XYZ file of C-alpha atoms in Angstrom:
431
model
C 6.572 21.012 2.475
C 9.550 22.575 4.243
C 7.241 24.056 6.862
C 5.674 20.638 7.355
C 9.106 19.158 8.085
C 10.126 21.977 10.412
C 6.996 21.563 12.478
C 7.625 17.841 12.971
C 11.298 18.284 13.794
C 10.460 20.935 16.359
C 8.033 18.616 18.159
C 9.871 15.308 18.196
C 11.309 15.830 21.667
C 7.784 15.903 23.090
C 6.863 12.396 21.883
C 5.472 10.327 24.735
C 7.052 7.002 25.619
C 5.355 3.801 24.528
C 3.868 5.216 21.337
C 3.891 2.895 18.323
C 3.359 4.031 14.737
C 2.719 1.949 11.629
C 2.976 2.998 7.996
C 1.323 0.907 5.284
C 2.135 2.003 1.717
C -0.323 0.347 -0.627
C -1.060 0.676 -4.336
C -4.195 2.745 -3.778
C -3.838 4.201 -0.277
C -1.197 4.972 2.331
C -2.222 4.584 5.958
C -0.537 5.717 9.158
C -1.754 4.540 12.566
C -0.498 5.794 15.921
C -1.278 3.846 19.061
C -0.167 2.897 22.548
C -0.477 -0.585 24.121
C -2.602 -0.500 27.258
C -0.584 -3.294 28.914
C -3.479 -5.715 29.374
C -2.642 -8.001 26.444
C -0.869 -8.255 23.093
C -3.983 -7.271 21.143
C -5.078 -4.466 23.420
C -3.956 -1.139 22.020
C -5.288 2.371 22.244
C -5.458 3.956 18.794
C -4.509 7.603 19.219
C -4.817 8.710 15.621
C -4.969 7.627 12.001
C -4.311 9.208 8.641
C -4.751 7.998 5.089
C -4.066 9.412 1.659
C -4.393 8.222 -1.898
C -0.999 6.807 -2.842
C 1.027 8.682 -5.411
C 4.295 7.423 -6.824
C 4.058 3.733 -5.854
C 2.536 1.039 -8.064
C 3.028 -2.023 -5.873
C 6.229 -3.163 -7.551
C 8.311 -0.133 -6.669
C 8.535 3.643 -6.466
C 7.661 5.489 -9.671
C 7.806 9.046 -8.293
C 9.911 9.689 -5.181
C 8.543 13.187 -4.589
C 4.948 12.071 -5.056
C 5.317 9.215 -2.575
C 7.180 11.421 -0.091
C 4.318 13.916 -0.184
C 1.793 11.102 0.322
C 3.674 9.845 3.385
C 4.056 13.311 4.873
C 0.378 14.158 4.602
C -0.812 10.768 5.910
C 1.556 11.035 8.889
C 0.581 14.644 9.554
C -3.098 13.679 9.616
C -2.386 10.883 12.104
C -0.236 13.161 14.279
C -2.892 15.835 14.292
C -5.549 13.365 15.435
C -3.221 11.804 18.015
C -2.099 15.155 19.364
C 1.576 14.182 19.345
C 4.373 13.702 16.804
C 6.149 10.504 15.823
C 9.770 9.957 14.847
C 9.753 6.262 13.878
C 7.439 3.858 12.098
C 7.026 0.154 11.482
C 6.985 -0.058 7.688
C 5.088 -2.624 5.635
C 6.810 -3.862 2.486
C 4.820 -5.352 -0.380
C 5.220 -6.244 -4.034
C 5.560 -9.283 -6.295
C 9.324 -9.263 -5.744
C 8.940 -10.024 -2.028
C 9.679 -13.738 -1.823
C 9.621 -16.511 0.748
C 11.694 -19.639 1.259
C 12.135 -22.339 3.888
C 15.641 -23.135 5.131
C 16.764 -25.884 7.483
C 19.695 -26.385 9.841
C 20.779 -28.855 12.503
C 23.186 -28.889 15.442
C 24.163 -31.625 17.916
C 23.902 -30.652 21.596
C 25.064 -34.212 22.381
C 22.414 -35.320 24.845
C 22.443 -32.275 27.115
C 19.879 -29.553 27.737
C 19.459 -27.088 24.883
C 20.511 -23.540 25.785
C 19.592 -20.151 24.331
C 23.119 -20.052 22.893
C 22.421 -23.308 21.018
C 19.258 -21.840 19.531
C 21.110 -18.703 18.393
C 23.802 -20.854 16.795
C 21.146 -22.939 15.049
C 19.451 -19.806 13.715
C 22.770 -18.457 12.483
C 23.475 -21.668 10.560
C 20.016 -21.567 8.996
C 20.358 -17.930 7.971
C 23.741 -18.620 6.386
C 21.925 -20.852 3.881
C 19.604 -18.133 2.617
C 20.377 -17.018 -0.954
C 20.925 -13.268 -0.598
C 22.005 -12.196 -4.077
C 20.872 -8.561 -4.453
C 18.259 -9.124 -1.739
C 17.679 -7.942 1.813
C 16.274 -10.235 4.488
C 13.107 -8.618 5.838
C 12.328 -11.209 8.497
C 12.890 -14.824 9.516
C 10.725 -16.930 11.808
C 11.324 -20.440 13.191
C 8.310 -22.467 12.076
C 9.112 -25.729 13.845
C 11.914 -27.369 15.839
C 12.527 -31.117 15.911
C 14.500 -32.987 18.568
C 16.290 -36.215 17.559
C 14.167 -36.314 14.371
C 11.167 -37.400 16.455
C 7.676 -37.037 15.011
C 6.564 -34.510 17.633
C 7.046 -30.815 16.879
C 8.601 -28.505 19.437
C 7.680 -24.841 19.842
C 10.453 -23.823 22.305
C 13.431 -26.202 22.673
C 15.377 -24.370 25.406
C 15.804 -26.637 28.436
C 14.948 -29.873 26.613
C 17.436 -32.750 26.373
C 18.527 -33.294 22.771
C 21.023 -35.325 20.816
C 20.231 -33.340 17.661
C 18.223 -30.157 17.240
C 16.716 -29.306 13.867
C 14.893 -26.148 12.753
C 12.812 -25.246 9.750
C 12.733 -21.484 9.273
C 10.670 -19.197 7.040
C 12.729 -16.376 5.524
C 11.310 -13.381 3.636
C 13.523 -11.417 1.236
C 13.054 -8.403 -1.038
C 15.263 -6.652 -3.611
C 17.778 -4.326 -1.972
C 16.960 -1.460 -4.343
C 13.236 -1.579 -3.543
C 13.750 -1.758 0.226
C 16.371 0.993 0.300
C 14.321 3.323 -1.873
C 11.304 2.872 0.393
C 13.384 3.524 3.528
C 14.989 6.534 1.834
C 11.592 7.945 0.915
C 10.317 7.512 4.487
C 13.561 9.117 5.722
C 12.924 12.176 3.566
C 9.766 12.652 5.600
C 12.030 12.766 8.706
C 10.936 9.352 9.943
C 13.103 6.440 10.982
C 12.133 2.825 10.222
C 12.307 0.591 13.301
C 11.093 -2.602 11.594
C 10.427 -3.816 8.084
C 7.505 -6.247 8.022
C 6.114 -7.992 4.915
C 2.673 -6.498 4.387
C 1.033 -9.850 3.661
C 2.252 -11.219 7.001
C 1.004 -8.081 8.752
C -2.426 -8.602 7.170
C -2.615 -12.071 8.689
C -1.477 -10.878 12.098
C -4.036 -8.095 11.980
C -6.901 -10.366 10.947
C -6.465 -13.890 12.317
C -7.674 -14.852 15.768
C -5.455 -16.850 18.132
C -6.986 -20.208 17.217
C -6.338 -19.601 13.527
C -2.722 -18.631 14.171
C -2.079 -21.664 16.365
C -3.818 -24.311 14.270
C -2.938 -22.995 10.831
C -4.704 -20.734 8.350
C -4.265 -19.320 4.863
C -4.783 -15.547 4.756
C -5.590 -13.971 1.375
C -5.227 -10.182 1.353
C -6.935 -8.730 -1.713
C -5.420 -5.315 -2.285
C -5.819 -2.845 -5.131
C -2.897 -4.033 -7.261
C -1.763 -7.266 -5.596
C -3.362 -10.258 -3.911
C -1.032 -11.460 -1.151
C -1.231 -14.979 0.273
C 0.298 -15.906 3.624
C 0.307 -19.247 5.432
C 0.517 -19.529 9.216
C 1.543 -22.807 10.873
C 2.224 -23.636 14.521
C 1.572 -20.053 15.567
C 4.180 -18.549 13.206
C 4.314 -17.137 9.670
C 5.493 -19.980 7.425
C 5.216 -18.792 3.817
C 4.004 -15.989 1.585
C 3.270 -15.597 -2.097
C 1.922 -12.808 -4.273
C -0.427 -12.727 -7.263
C -0.152 -9.577 -9.430
C -3.930 -9.124 -9.651
C -6.124 -6.981 -7.421
C -9.171 -4.775 -7.164
C -7.849 -2.230 -9.665
C -7.822 -4.909 -12.361
C -11.527 -5.558 -11.745
C -12.200 -1.827 -12.061
C -10.173 -1.642 -15.274
C -12.181 -4.555 -16.718
C -15.412 -2.727 -15.929
C -14.156 0.501 -17.481
C -13.311 -1.379 -20.690
C -16.410 -3.561 -20.737
C -18.912 -0.788 -20.045
C -17.095 1.945 -21.954
C -16.735 4.329 -19.021
C -14.038 6.069 -17.006
C -11.972 4.367 -14.319
C -13.515 6.538 -11.594
C -17.056 5.766 -12.767
C -16.215 2.053 -12.994
C -14.915 2.103 -9.409
C -18.211 3.541 -8.216
C -20.232 0.990 -10.221
C -18.132 -1.844 -8.762
C -18.493 -0.568 -5.212
C -22.239 0.108 -5.339
C -23.594 -2.538 -7.727
C -20.787 -5.053 -8.241
C -20.953 -8.755 -7.409
C -18.922 -11.845 -8.259
C -21.961 -14.131 -7.897
C -23.425 -15.054 -11.287
C -26.316 -16.934 -9.699
C -27.345 -14.510 -6.983
C -30.624 -12.603 -6.720
C -31.299 -9.255 -8.361
C -29.128 -9.742 -11.461
C -31.982 -8.644 -13.726
C -32.268 -5.304 -11.896
C -31.345 -2.323 -14.053
C -29.023 0.130 -12.323
C -27.412 3.430 -13.218
C -24.102 3.017 -15.034
C -22.705 6.138 -16.690
C -20.955 5.601 -20.051
C -18.792 7.745 -22.271
C -20.636 9.338 -25.181
C -19.361 10.435 -28.573
C -18.478 13.825 -27.084
C -16.119 12.209 -24.554
C -18.389 12.990 -21.607
C -20.218 10.680 -19.236
C -23.890 10.136 -19.988
C -26.430 8.536 -17.683
C -27.433 5.057 -18.871
C -28.844 1.977 -17.226
C -27.663 -1.624 -17.398
C -28.485 -4.921 -15.746
C -26.510 -5.955 -12.687
C -26.019 -9.286 -14.426
C -23.942 -7.573 -17.136
C -21.739 -6.030 -14.447
C -21.369 -9.417 -12.745
C -20.411 -11.107 -16.028
C -17.502 -8.664 -16.375
C -16.377 -8.954 -12.744
C -16.669 -12.725 -12.214
C -13.985 -13.911 -14.696
C -11.321 -11.690 -13.096
C -12.211 -12.862 -9.587
C -12.159 -16.482 -10.748
C -8.766 -15.932 -12.380
C -7.453 -14.421 -9.145
C -8.366 -17.441 -7.036
C -7.209 -19.839 -9.708
C -3.779 -18.179 -9.488
C -3.907 -18.272 -5.677
C -4.623 -22.013 -5.796
C -1.732 -22.526 -8.210
C 0.891 -20.765 -6.100
C -0.290 -22.639 -3.004
C 0.070 -25.958 -4.848
C 3.672 -25.103 -5.766
C 4.641 -23.572 -2.407
C 7.192 -24.904 0.074
C 4.341 -25.735 2.479
C 2.018 -27.486 -0.002
C 2.195 -30.780 1.930
C 1.000 -29.209 5.183
C -1.418 -26.552 3.924
C -4.157 -25.642 6.435
C -7.790 -26.105 5.432
C -8.991 -22.738 6.680
C -9.001 -19.549 4.603
C -9.529 -15.954 5.704
C -10.126 -13.209 3.125
C -9.210 -9.635 3.916
C -8.212 -6.425 2.122
C -10.370 -3.821 0.430
C -11.218 -5.941 -2.640
C -12.507 -8.785 -0.431
C -15.634 -6.768 0.371
C -17.130 -7.452 -3.061
C -20.361 -9.501 -2.685
C -20.087 -13.115 -3.800
C -16.326 -13.273 -3.498
C -16.378 -15.679 -0.550
C -18.234 -18.306 -2.568
C -15.754 -18.057 -5.453
C -12.822 -18.394 -3.045
C -14.332 -21.433 -1.365
C -14.927 -23.126 -4.721
C -11.370 -22.650 -6.004
C -9.503 -23.171 -2.728
C -11.732 -26.065 -1.599
C -11.891 -24.850 1.978
C -14.250 -22.953 4.284
C -13.743 -19.224 3.907
C -14.565 -16.339 6.204
C -14.252 -12.607 5.633
C -11.823 -11.150 8.159
C -11.604 -7.641 9.509
C -9.020 -6.224 11.948
C -9.039 -8.014 15.306
C -8.641 -4.639 17.011
C -11.785 -3.266 15.342
C -13.132 -2.097 18.680
C -10.164 0.282 18.988
C -10.117 1.498 15.380
C -13.502 3.137 15.148
C -16.106 2.754 12.413
C -14.030 4.343 9.639
C -10.939 2.144 10.007
C -12.520 -1.103 11.256
C -12.795 -2.632 7.765
C -10.782 -5.291 5.897
C -9.054 -2.499 3.964
C -7.068 -1.631 7.113
C -5.993 -5.139 8.137
C -2.359 -4.542 7.120
C -1.996 -1.305 9.085
C -3.531 -2.882 12.189
C -1.199 -5.887 11.892
C 1.824 -3.602 11.617
C 0.944 -1.689 14.776
C 0.377 -4.975 16.643
C 3.623 -6.586 15.480
C 5.894 -5.500 18.387
C 3.324 -6.631 20.964
C 2.833 -10.095 19.477
C 6.445 -10.969 20.277
C 7.461 -12.978 17.208
C 11.046 -14.224 17.405
C 12.641 -12.655 14.337
C 15.884 -14.474 13.599
C 16.971 -12.105 10.813
C 19.688 -10.587 13.019
C 21.349 -13.964 13.217
C 21.668 -13.925 9.448
C 23.262 -10.490 9.533
C 25.662 -11.685 12.193
C 26.647 -14.729 10.154
C 27.350 -12.549 7.111
C 29.539 -10.225 9.145
C 31.367 -13.152 10.658
C 32.021 -14.729 7.267
C 33.451 -11.458 5.982
C 36.075 -11.340 8.719
C 36.302 -14.860 10.018
C 40.094 -14.879 9.861
C 40.704 -12.083 12.350
C 41.079 -12.512 16.103
C 38.864 -9.446 16.624
C 35.911 -11.104 14.892
C 36.562 -14.341 16.774
C 36.413 -12.423 20.053
C 33.227 -10.651 18.986
C 31.601 -13.961 18.064
C 32.552 -15.414 21.464
C 31.035 -12.419 23.260
C 27.883 -12.592 21.124
C 27.395 -16.280 21.825
C 28.051 -16.066 25.542
C 26.415 -12.789 26.481
């Protein structure tokens, strides 16, 4: 491991400008992508290399083995560097887990009938961020969802230059426990990598999967991972809300292992090859190979009907979408929920899952794969790599992250009585 570190440190000075690297740490796999924008558009990127490893030491809620996760990161990054032919020193890191939460905050200022300036917008963002509850939590990101001028019905995307008596903003803010975030950053740092951005993985999945029309007109993105199903809502071209359901593909596999009396690895193969969530589809009477554990504790070849496999899988998939529907109905954006749904993530590839989703969410559903599939190659151009592709696209998509305004407001509040801080605030507002 020491040699691995020395090699990277010795090569960092040779890293070519413009290279972007993304690191997605999931429950089942860790993926690193290295790419370089080609300059012809925000979704045009040359993928230089990719690496993936089975995740060790991370269960979706937090780190369980720091050394195991560090080793996973190192090997995944080394594989990507080897394929790209150049080292990396920084990554955009995806953060996931049921403790990642979302809230909407609002703020208002009064320009007094003059044109709104960039300074006004920064001040508005700062006021909004000051209202975010931050007890033992770090702000990962904040995005303005909609501006309103003089409480008019029309929604404004960019208020700078418009005449306004009052300017109101509704902002989506994503937070995560400080301990979880800092342990993840520390673990990545042990692999001699800096973290340039922290992006919620569920938001990255949407950005990596949704087309422009879906982002602009509103869509619900459901990312079905191994341990977690993440739900993100996009409105007016911006991330507006996220929620997480602690159920994923591994739970389906565990149900199969219990129901069929087999090992987890054998159940994963049965699910992948013969599994379906459709209880009324064709071929359910077909008998397929499904190894089971015998009295000697070894796997023995047996055969079972596909219908039996489906009857074990379907209840868990139905439960998953029932929970997704419930959190959407209680979300901050329940009154303006879009009526389009995109499924992505590795577990979304199970046959019949689209029909179950459509029934429970009462909306048309499509299966989404990375929008940069043409650049990823056959191996990575699947829904399982939507998050990693969204992370590598994030800097190019140009989302206005207002999280720095929140940091600034916290610093200002800590020293608001000193003339030094007053001078710094004046400089920040005016320059």
